[in-house]
PDB file of C-alpha atoms in Angstrom:
ATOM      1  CA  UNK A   1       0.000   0.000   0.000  1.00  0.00           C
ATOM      2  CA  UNK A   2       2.697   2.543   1.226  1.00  0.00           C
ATOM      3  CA  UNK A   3       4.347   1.516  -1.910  1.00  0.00           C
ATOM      4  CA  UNK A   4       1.193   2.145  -4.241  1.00  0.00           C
ATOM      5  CA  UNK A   5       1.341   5.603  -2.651  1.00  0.00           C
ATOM      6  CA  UNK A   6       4.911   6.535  -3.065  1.00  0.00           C
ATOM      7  CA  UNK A   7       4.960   5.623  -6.418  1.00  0.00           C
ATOM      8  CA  UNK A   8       3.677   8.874  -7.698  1.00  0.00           C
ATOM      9  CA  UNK A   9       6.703  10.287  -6.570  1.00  0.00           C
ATOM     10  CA  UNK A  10       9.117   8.369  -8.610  1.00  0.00           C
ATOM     11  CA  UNK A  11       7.995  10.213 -11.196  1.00  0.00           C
ATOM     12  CA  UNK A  12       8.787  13.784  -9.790  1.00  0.00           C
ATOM     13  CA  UNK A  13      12.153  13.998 -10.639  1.00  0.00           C
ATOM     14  CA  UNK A  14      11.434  13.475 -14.305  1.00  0.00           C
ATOM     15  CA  UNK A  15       8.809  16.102 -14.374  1.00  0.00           C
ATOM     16  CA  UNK A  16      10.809  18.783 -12.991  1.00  0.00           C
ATOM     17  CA  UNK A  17      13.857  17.675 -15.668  1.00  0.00           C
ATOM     18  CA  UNK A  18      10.965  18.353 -18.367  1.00  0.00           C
ATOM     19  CA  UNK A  19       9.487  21.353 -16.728  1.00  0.00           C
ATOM     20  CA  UNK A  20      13.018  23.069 -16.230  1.00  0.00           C
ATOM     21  CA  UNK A  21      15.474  21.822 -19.132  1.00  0.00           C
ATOM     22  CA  UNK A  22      12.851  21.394 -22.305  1.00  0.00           C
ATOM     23  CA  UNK A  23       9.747  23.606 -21.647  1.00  0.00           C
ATOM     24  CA  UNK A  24      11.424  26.356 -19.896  1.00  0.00           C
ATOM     25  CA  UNK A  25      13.879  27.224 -22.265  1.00  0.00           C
ATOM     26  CA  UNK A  26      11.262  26.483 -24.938  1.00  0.00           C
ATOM     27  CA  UNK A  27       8.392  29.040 -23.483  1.00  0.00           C
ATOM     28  CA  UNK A  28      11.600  31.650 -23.497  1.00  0.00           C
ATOM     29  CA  UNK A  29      12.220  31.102 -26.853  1.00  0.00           C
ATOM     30  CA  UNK A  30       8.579  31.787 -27.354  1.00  0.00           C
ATOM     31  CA  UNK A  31       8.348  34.778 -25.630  1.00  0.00           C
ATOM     32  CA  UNK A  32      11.544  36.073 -26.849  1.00  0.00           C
ATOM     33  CA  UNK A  33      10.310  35.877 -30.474  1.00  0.00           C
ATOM     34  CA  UNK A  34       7.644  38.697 -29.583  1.00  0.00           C
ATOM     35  CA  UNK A  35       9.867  40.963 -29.044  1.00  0.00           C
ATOM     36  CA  UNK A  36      12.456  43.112 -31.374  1.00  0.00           C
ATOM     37  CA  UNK A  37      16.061  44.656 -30.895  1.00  0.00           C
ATOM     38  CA  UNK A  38      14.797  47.745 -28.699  1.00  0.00           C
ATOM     39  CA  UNK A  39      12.364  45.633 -26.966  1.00  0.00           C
ATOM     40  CA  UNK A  40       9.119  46.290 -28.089  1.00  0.00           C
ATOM     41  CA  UNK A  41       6.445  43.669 -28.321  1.00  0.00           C
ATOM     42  CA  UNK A  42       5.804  42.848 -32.250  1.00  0.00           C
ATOM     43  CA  UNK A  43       4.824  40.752 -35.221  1.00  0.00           C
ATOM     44  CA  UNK A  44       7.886  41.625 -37.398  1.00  0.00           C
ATOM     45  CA  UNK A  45      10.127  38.850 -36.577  1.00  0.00           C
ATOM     46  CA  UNK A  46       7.449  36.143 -37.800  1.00  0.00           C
ATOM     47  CA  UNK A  47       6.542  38.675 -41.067  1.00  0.00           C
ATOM     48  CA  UNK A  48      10.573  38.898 -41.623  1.00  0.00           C
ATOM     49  CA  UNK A  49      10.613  34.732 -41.607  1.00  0.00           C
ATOM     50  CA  UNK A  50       8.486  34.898 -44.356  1.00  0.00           C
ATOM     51  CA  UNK A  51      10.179  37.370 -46.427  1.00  0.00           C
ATOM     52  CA  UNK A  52      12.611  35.911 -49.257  1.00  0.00           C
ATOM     53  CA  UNK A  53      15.805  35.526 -47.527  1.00  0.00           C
ATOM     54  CA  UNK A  54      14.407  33.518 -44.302  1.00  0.00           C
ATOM     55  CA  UNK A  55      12.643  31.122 -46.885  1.00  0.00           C
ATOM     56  CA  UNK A  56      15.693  30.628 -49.112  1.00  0.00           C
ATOM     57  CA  UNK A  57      17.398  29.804 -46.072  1.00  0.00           C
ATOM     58  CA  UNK A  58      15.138  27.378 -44.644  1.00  0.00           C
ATOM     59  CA  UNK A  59      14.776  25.723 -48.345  1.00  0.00           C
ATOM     60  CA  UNK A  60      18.890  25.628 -48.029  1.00  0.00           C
ATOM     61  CA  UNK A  61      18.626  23.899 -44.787  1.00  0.00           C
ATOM     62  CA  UNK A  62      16.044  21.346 -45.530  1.00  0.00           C
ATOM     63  CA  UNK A  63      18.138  20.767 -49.015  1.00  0.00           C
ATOM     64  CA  UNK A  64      21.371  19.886 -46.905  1.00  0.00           C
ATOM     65  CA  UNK A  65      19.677  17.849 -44.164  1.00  0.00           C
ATOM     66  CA  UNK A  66      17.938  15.871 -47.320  1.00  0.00           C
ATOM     67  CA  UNK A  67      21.448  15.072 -48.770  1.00  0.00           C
ATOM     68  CA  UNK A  68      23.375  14.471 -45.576  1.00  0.00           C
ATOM     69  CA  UNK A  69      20.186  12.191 -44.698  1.00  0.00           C
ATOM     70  CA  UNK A  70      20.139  10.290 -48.018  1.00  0.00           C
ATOM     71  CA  UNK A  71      23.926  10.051 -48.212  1.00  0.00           C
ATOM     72  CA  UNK A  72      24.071   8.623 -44.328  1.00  0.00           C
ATOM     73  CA  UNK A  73      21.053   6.214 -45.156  1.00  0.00           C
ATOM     74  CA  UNK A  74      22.880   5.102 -48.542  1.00  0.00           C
ATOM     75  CA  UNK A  75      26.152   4.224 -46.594  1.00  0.00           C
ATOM     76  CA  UNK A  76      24.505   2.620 -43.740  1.00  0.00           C
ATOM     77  CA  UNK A  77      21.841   0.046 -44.826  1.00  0.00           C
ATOM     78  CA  UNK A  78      24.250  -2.436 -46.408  1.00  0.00           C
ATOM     79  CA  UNK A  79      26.482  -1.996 -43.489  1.00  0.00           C
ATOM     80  CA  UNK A  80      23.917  -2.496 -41.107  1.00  0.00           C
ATOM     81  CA  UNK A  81      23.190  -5.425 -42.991  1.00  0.00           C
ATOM     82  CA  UNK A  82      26.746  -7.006 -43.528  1.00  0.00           C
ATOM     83  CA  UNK A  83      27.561  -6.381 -39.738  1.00  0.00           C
ATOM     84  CA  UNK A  84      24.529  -8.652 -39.014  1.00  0.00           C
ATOM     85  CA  UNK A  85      25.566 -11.784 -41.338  1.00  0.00           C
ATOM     86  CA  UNK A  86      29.738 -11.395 -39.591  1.00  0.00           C
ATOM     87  CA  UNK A  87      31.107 -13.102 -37.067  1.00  0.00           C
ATOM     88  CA  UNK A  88      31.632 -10.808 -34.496  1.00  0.00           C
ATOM     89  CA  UNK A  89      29.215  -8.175 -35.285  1.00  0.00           C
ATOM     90  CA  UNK A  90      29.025  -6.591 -31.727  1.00  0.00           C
ATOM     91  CA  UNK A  91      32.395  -6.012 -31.848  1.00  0.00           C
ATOM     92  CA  UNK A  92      32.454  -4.340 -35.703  1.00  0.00           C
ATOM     93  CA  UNK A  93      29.463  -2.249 -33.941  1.00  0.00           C
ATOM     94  CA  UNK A  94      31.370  -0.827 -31.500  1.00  0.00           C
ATOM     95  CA  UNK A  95      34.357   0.175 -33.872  1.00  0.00           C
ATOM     96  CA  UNK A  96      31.369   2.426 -35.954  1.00  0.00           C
ATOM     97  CA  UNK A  97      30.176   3.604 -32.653  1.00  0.00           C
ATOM     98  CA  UNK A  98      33.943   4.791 -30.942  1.00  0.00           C
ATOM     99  CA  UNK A  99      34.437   7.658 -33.331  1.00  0.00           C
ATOM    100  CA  UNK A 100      30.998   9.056 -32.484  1.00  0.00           C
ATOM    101  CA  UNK A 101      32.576   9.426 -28.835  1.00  0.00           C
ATOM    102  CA  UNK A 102      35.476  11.896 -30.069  1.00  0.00           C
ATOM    103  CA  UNK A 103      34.524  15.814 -29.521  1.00  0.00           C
ATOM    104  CA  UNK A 104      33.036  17.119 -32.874  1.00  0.00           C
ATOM    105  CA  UNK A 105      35.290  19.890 -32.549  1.00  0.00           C
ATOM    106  CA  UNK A 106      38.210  17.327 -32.750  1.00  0.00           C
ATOM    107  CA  UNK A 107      36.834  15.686 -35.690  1.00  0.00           C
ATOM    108  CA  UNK A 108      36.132  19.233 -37.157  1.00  0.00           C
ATOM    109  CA  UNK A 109      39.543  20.430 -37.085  1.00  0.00           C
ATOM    110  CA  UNK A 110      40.580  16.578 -38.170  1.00  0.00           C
ATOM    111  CA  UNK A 111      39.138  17.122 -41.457  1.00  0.00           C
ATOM    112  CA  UNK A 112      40.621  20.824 -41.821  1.00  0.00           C
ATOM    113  CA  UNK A 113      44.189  19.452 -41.703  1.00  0.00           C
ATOM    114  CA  UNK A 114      42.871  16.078 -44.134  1.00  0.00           C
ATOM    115  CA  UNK A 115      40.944  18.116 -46.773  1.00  0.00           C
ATOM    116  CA  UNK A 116      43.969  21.506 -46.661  1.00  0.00           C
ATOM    117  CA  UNK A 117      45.609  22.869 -49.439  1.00  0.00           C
ATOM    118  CA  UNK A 118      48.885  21.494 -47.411  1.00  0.00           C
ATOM    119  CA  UNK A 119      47.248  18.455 -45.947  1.00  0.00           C
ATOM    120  CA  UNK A 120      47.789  14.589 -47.028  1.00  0.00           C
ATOM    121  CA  UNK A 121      44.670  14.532 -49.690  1.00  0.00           C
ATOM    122  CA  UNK A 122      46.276  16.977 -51.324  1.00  0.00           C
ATOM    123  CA  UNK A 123      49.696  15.808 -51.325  1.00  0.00           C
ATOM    124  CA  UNK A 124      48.324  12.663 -52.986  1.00  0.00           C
ATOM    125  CA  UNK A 125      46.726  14.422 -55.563  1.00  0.00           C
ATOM    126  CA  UNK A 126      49.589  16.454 -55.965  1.00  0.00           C
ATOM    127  CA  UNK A 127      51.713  13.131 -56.552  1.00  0.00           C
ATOM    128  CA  UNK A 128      49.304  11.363 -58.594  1.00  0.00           C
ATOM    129  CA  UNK A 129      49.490  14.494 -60.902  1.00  0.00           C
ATOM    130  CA  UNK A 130      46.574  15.918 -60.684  1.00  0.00           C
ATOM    131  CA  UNK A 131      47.578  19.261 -58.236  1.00  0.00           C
ATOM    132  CA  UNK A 132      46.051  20.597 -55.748  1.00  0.00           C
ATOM    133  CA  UNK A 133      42.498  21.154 -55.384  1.00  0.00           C
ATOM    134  CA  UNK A 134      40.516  23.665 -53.095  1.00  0.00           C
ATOM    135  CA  UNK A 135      38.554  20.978 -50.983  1.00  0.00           C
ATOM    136  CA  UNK A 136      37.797  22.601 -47.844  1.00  0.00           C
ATOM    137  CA  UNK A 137      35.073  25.555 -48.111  1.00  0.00           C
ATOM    138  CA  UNK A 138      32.867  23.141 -50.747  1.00  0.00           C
ATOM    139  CA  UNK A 139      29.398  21.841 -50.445  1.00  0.00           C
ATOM    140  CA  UNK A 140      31.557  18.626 -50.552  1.00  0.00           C
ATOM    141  CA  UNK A 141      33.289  19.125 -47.778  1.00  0.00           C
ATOM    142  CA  UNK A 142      30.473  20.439 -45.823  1.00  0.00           C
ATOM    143  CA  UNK A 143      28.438  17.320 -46.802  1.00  0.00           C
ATOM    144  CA  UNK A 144      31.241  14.331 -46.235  1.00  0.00           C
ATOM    145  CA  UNK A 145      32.308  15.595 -42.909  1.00  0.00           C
ATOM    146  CA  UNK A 146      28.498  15.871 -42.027  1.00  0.00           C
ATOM    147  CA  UNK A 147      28.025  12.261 -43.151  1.00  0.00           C
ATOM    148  CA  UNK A 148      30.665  11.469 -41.133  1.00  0.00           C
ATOM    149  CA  UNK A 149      29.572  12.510 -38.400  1.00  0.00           C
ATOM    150  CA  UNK A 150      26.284  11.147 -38.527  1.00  0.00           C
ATOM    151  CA  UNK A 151      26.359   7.642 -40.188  1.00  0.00           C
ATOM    152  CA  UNK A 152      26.837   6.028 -36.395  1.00  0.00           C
ATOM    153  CA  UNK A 153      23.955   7.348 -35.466  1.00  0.00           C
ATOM    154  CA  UNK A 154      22.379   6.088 -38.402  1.00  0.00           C
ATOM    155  CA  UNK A 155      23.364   2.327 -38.588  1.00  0.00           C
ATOM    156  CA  UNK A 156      22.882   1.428 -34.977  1.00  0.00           C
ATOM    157  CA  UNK A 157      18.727   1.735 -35.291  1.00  0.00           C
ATOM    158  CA  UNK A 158      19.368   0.353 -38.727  1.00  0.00           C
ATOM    159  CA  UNK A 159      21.881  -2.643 -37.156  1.00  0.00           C
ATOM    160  CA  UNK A 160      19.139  -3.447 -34.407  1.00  0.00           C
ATOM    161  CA  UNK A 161      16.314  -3.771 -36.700  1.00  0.00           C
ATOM    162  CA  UNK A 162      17.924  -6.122 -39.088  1.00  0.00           C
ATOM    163  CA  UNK A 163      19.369  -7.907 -36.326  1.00  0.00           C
ATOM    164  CA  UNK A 164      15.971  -8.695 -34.642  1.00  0.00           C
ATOM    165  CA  UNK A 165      14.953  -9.788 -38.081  1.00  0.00           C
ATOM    166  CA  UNK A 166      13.533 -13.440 -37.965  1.00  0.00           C
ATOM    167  CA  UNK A 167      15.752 -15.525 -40.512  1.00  0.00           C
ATOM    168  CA  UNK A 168      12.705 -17.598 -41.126  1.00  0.00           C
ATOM    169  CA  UNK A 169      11.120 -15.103 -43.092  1.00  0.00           C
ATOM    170  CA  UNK A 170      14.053 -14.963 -45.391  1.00  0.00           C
ATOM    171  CA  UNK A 171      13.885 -18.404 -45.303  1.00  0.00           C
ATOM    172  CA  UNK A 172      10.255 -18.895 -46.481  1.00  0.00           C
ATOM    173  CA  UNK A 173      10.232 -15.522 -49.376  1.00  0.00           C
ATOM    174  CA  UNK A 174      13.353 -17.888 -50.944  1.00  0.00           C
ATOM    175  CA  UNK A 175      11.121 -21.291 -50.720  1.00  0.00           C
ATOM    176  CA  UNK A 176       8.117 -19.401 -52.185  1.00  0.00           C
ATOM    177  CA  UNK A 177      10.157 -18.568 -55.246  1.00  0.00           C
ATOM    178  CA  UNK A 178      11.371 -14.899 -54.703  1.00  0.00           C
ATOM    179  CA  UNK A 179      14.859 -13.424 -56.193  1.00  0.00           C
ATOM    180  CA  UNK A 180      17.124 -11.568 -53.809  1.00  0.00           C
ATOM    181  CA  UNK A 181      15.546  -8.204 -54.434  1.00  0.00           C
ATOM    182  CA  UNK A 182      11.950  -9.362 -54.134  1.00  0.00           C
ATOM    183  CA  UNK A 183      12.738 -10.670 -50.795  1.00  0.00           C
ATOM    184  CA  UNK A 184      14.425  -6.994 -49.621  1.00  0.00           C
ATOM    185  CA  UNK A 185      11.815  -5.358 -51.381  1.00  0.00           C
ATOM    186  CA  UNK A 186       8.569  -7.158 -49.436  1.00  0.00           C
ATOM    187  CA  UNK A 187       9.919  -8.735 -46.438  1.00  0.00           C
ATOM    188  CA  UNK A 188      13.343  -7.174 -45.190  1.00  0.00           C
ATOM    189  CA  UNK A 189      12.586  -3.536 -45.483  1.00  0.00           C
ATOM    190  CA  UNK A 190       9.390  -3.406 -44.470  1.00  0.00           C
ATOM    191  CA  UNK A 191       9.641  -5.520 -41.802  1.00  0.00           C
ATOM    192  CA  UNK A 192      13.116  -3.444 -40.531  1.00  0.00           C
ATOM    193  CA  UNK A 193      11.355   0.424 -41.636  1.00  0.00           C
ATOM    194  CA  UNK A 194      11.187   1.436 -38.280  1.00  0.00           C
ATOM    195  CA  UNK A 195      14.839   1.016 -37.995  1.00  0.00           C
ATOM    196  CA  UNK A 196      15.191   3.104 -41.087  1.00  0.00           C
ATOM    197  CA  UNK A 197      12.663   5.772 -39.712  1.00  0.00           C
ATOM    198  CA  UNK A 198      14.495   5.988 -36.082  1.00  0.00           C
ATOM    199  CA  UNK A 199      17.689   6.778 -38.395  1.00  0.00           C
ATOM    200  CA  UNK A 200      16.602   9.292 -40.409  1.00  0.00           C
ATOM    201  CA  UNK A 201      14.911  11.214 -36.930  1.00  0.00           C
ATOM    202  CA  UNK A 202      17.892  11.070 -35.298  1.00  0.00           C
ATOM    203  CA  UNK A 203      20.028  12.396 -38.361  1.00  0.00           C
ATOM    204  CA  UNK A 204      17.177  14.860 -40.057  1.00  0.00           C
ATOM    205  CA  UNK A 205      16.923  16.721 -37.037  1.00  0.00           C
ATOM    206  CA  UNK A 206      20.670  17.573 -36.088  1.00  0.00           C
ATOM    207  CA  UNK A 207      21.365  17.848 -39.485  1.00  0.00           C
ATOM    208  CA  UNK A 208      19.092  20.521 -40.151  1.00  0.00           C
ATOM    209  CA  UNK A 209      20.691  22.470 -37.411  1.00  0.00           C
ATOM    210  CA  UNK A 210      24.136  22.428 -38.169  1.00  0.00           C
ATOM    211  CA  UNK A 211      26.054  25.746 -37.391  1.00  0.00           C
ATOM    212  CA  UNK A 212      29.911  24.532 -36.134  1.00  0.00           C
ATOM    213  CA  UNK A 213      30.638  22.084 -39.331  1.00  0.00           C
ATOM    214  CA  UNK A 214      29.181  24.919 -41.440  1.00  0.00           C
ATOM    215  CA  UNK A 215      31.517  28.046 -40.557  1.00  0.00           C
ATOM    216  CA  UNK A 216      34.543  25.284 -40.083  1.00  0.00           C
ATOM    217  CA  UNK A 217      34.286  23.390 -42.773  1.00  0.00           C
ATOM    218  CA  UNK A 218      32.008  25.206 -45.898  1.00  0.00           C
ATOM    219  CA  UNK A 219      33.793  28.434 -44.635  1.00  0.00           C
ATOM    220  CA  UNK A 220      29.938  29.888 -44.001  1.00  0.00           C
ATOM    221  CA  UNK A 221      29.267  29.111 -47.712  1.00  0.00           C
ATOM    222  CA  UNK A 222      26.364  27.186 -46.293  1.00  0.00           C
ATOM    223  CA  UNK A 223      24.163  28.864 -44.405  1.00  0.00           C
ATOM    224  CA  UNK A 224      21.825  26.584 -42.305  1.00  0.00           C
ATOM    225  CA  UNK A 225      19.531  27.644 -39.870  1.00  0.00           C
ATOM    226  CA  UNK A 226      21.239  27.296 -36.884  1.00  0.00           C
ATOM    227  CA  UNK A 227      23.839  28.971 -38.240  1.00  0.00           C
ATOM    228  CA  UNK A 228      21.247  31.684 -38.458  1.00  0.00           C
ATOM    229  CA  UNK A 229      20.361  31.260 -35.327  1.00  0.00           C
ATOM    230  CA  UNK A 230      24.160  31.719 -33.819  1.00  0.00           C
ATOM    231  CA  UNK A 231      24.368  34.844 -35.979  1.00  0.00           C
ATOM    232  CA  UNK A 232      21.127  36.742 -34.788  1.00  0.00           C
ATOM    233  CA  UNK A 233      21.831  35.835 -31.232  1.00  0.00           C
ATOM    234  CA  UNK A 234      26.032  36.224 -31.013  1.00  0.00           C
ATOM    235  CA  UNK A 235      26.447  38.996 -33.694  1.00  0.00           C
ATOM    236  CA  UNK A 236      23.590  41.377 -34.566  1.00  0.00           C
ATOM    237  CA  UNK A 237      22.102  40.547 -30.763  1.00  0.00           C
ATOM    238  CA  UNK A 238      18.788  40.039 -32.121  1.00  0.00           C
ATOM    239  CA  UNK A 239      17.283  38.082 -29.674  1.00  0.00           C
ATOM    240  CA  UNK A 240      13.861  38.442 -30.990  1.00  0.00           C
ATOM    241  CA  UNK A 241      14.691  36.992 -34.496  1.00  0.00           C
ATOM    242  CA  UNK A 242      16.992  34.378 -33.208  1.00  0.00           C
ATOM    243  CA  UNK A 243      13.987  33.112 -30.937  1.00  0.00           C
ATOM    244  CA  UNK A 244      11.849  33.649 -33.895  1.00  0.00           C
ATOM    245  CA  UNK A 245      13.983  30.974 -36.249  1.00  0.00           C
ATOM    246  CA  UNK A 246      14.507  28.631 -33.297  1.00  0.00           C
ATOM    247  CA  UNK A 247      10.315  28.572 -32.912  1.00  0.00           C
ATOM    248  CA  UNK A 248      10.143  27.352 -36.632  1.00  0.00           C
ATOM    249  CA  UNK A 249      13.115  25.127 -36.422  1.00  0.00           C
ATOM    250  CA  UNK A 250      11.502  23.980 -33.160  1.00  0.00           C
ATOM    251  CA  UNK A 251       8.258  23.458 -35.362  1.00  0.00           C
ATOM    252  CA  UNK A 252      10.202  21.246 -38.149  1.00  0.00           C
ATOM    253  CA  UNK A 253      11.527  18.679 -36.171  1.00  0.00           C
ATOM    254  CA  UNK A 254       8.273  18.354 -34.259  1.00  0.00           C
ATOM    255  CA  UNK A 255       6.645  18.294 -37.608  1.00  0.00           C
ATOM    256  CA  UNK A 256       9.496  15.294 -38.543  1.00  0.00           C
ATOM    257  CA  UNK A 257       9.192  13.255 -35.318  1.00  0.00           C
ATOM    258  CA  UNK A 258       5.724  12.974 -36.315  1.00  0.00           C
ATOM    259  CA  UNK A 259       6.339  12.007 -39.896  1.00  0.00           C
ATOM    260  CA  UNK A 260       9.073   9.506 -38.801  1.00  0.00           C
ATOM    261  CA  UNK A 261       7.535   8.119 -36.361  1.00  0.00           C
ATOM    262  CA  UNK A 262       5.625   4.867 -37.451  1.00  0.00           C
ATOM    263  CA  UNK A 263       3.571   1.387 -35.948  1.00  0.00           C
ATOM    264  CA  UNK A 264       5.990  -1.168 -35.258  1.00  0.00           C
ATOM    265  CA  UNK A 265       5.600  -3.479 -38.352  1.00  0.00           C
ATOM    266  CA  UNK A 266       4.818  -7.325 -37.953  1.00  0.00           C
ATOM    267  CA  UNK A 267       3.494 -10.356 -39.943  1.00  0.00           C
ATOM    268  CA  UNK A 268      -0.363 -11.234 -39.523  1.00  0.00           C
ATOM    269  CA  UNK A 269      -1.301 -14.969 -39.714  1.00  0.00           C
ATOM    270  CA  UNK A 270      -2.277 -14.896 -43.547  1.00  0.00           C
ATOM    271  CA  UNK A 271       1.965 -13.839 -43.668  1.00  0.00           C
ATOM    272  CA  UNK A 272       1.440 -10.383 -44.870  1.00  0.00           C
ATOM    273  CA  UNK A 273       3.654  -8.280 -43.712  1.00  0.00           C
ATOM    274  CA  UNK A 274       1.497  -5.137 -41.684  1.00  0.00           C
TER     275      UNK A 274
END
């Protein structure tokens, strides 16, 4: 009984966490946004995230979180999957997960000296004959170092998905007559989408937010919008628009958790896959 009535109260620390560490700081955002450089209530700041620049630059950032998404997602499926069928695949797993436990401002300034004019890429390409080529400061760069960076986080939902996968279905799409990429097509990725879904959340979302990788690496020749964000709040000190971009960026990944977010997928007793 006492414990029945104590049990409530296992739950208070994780309400306060919510109530002072997520909606806090997002009701301040909020009620930041109303407000402009002199500190007048207004409307401007949404108006101005409408206006041309604000929507290039949100098209920009949803382009680049695509790409670093599709690229990650590319890369990661078939090593997901080939880390399933070796030997020791907890221990391959935990090689792809060790780099995602460096700094990213390590890894950042890693790939400066790699992709320099004076750095070891370059010095092959000098070699090979080709010269030197201006790598650093490119949507290339930008994009590889982000993939980088992200693909761990990508094939461990992916890995755990395929690895829960019941080799008797496999089994049974073969007997029934199906080719390799009939079976992947009807029975392996549907039945490991969620995996697939949890990667592409967990990648989207940062992704879309970028601002360090952006002014290190693409030399601010991407503009995302957190790299907006950093701007309006650390060098015009425009609180009000800062807030004002964080609402909506706040609104998109809301918007994608929903999206990505999906039943978990099973097979009924007439063997369809639901």
């Amino acid at each position: 009984m006492n414990n029945k009535l104590l049990r409530p109260l296992y739950n208070v620390p994780y309400i306060a966490w919510i109530l002072l560490f997520v909606l806090t700081p997002i009701a301040l955002i909020v009620y930041y946004s109303f407000f402009d450089l002199t500190g007048n209530f207004t409307l401007d700041n949404y108006r101005n995230f409408f206006s041309s620049v604000y929507l290039k630059l949100t098209i920009s950032s949803f382009w680049y979180a695509f790409l670093i998404t599709l690229f990650s997602l590319i890369f990661a499926y078939p090593t997901a999957y080939f880390l399933t069928k070796t030997k020791h695949k907890q221990l391959w797993l935990l090689l792809i997960i060790i780099p995602s436990w460096i700094n990213l401002l390590l890894k950042t300034y890693a790939f400066i000296g790699l992709f320099g004019l004076y750095g070891p890429i370059n010095a092959f390409l000098e070699m090979t004959g080709l010269g030197k080529q201006q790598i650093l400061f490119t949507d290339f760069s930008f994009v590889f170092v982000a993939v980088y960076i992200f693909i761990p986080f990508m094939i461990l939902p992916i890995f755990n998905s395929l690895d829960k996968l019941n080799p008797a279905l496999i089994d049974a799409a073969r007997d029934l007559g199906a080719n390799s990429w009939t079976t992947f097509r009807r029975v392996i990725l549907p039945l490991t989408m969620n995996g697939v879904k949890s990667g592409i959340q967990v990648v989207f979302i940062p992704a879309l937010s970028l601002f360090m990788i952006t002014r290190l690496i693409a030399g601010n020749k991407v503009i995302t919008l957190g790299t907006a964000i950093e701007q309006q709040f650390l060098v015009t000190q425009n609180w009000g628009m800062g807030s004002t971009i964080a609402v909506f960026l706040i609104l998109f990944m809301f918007i994608i958790m929903l999206i990505t977010n999906g039943s978990e997928k099973g097979v009924s007793g007439n063997g369809k896959v639901k």
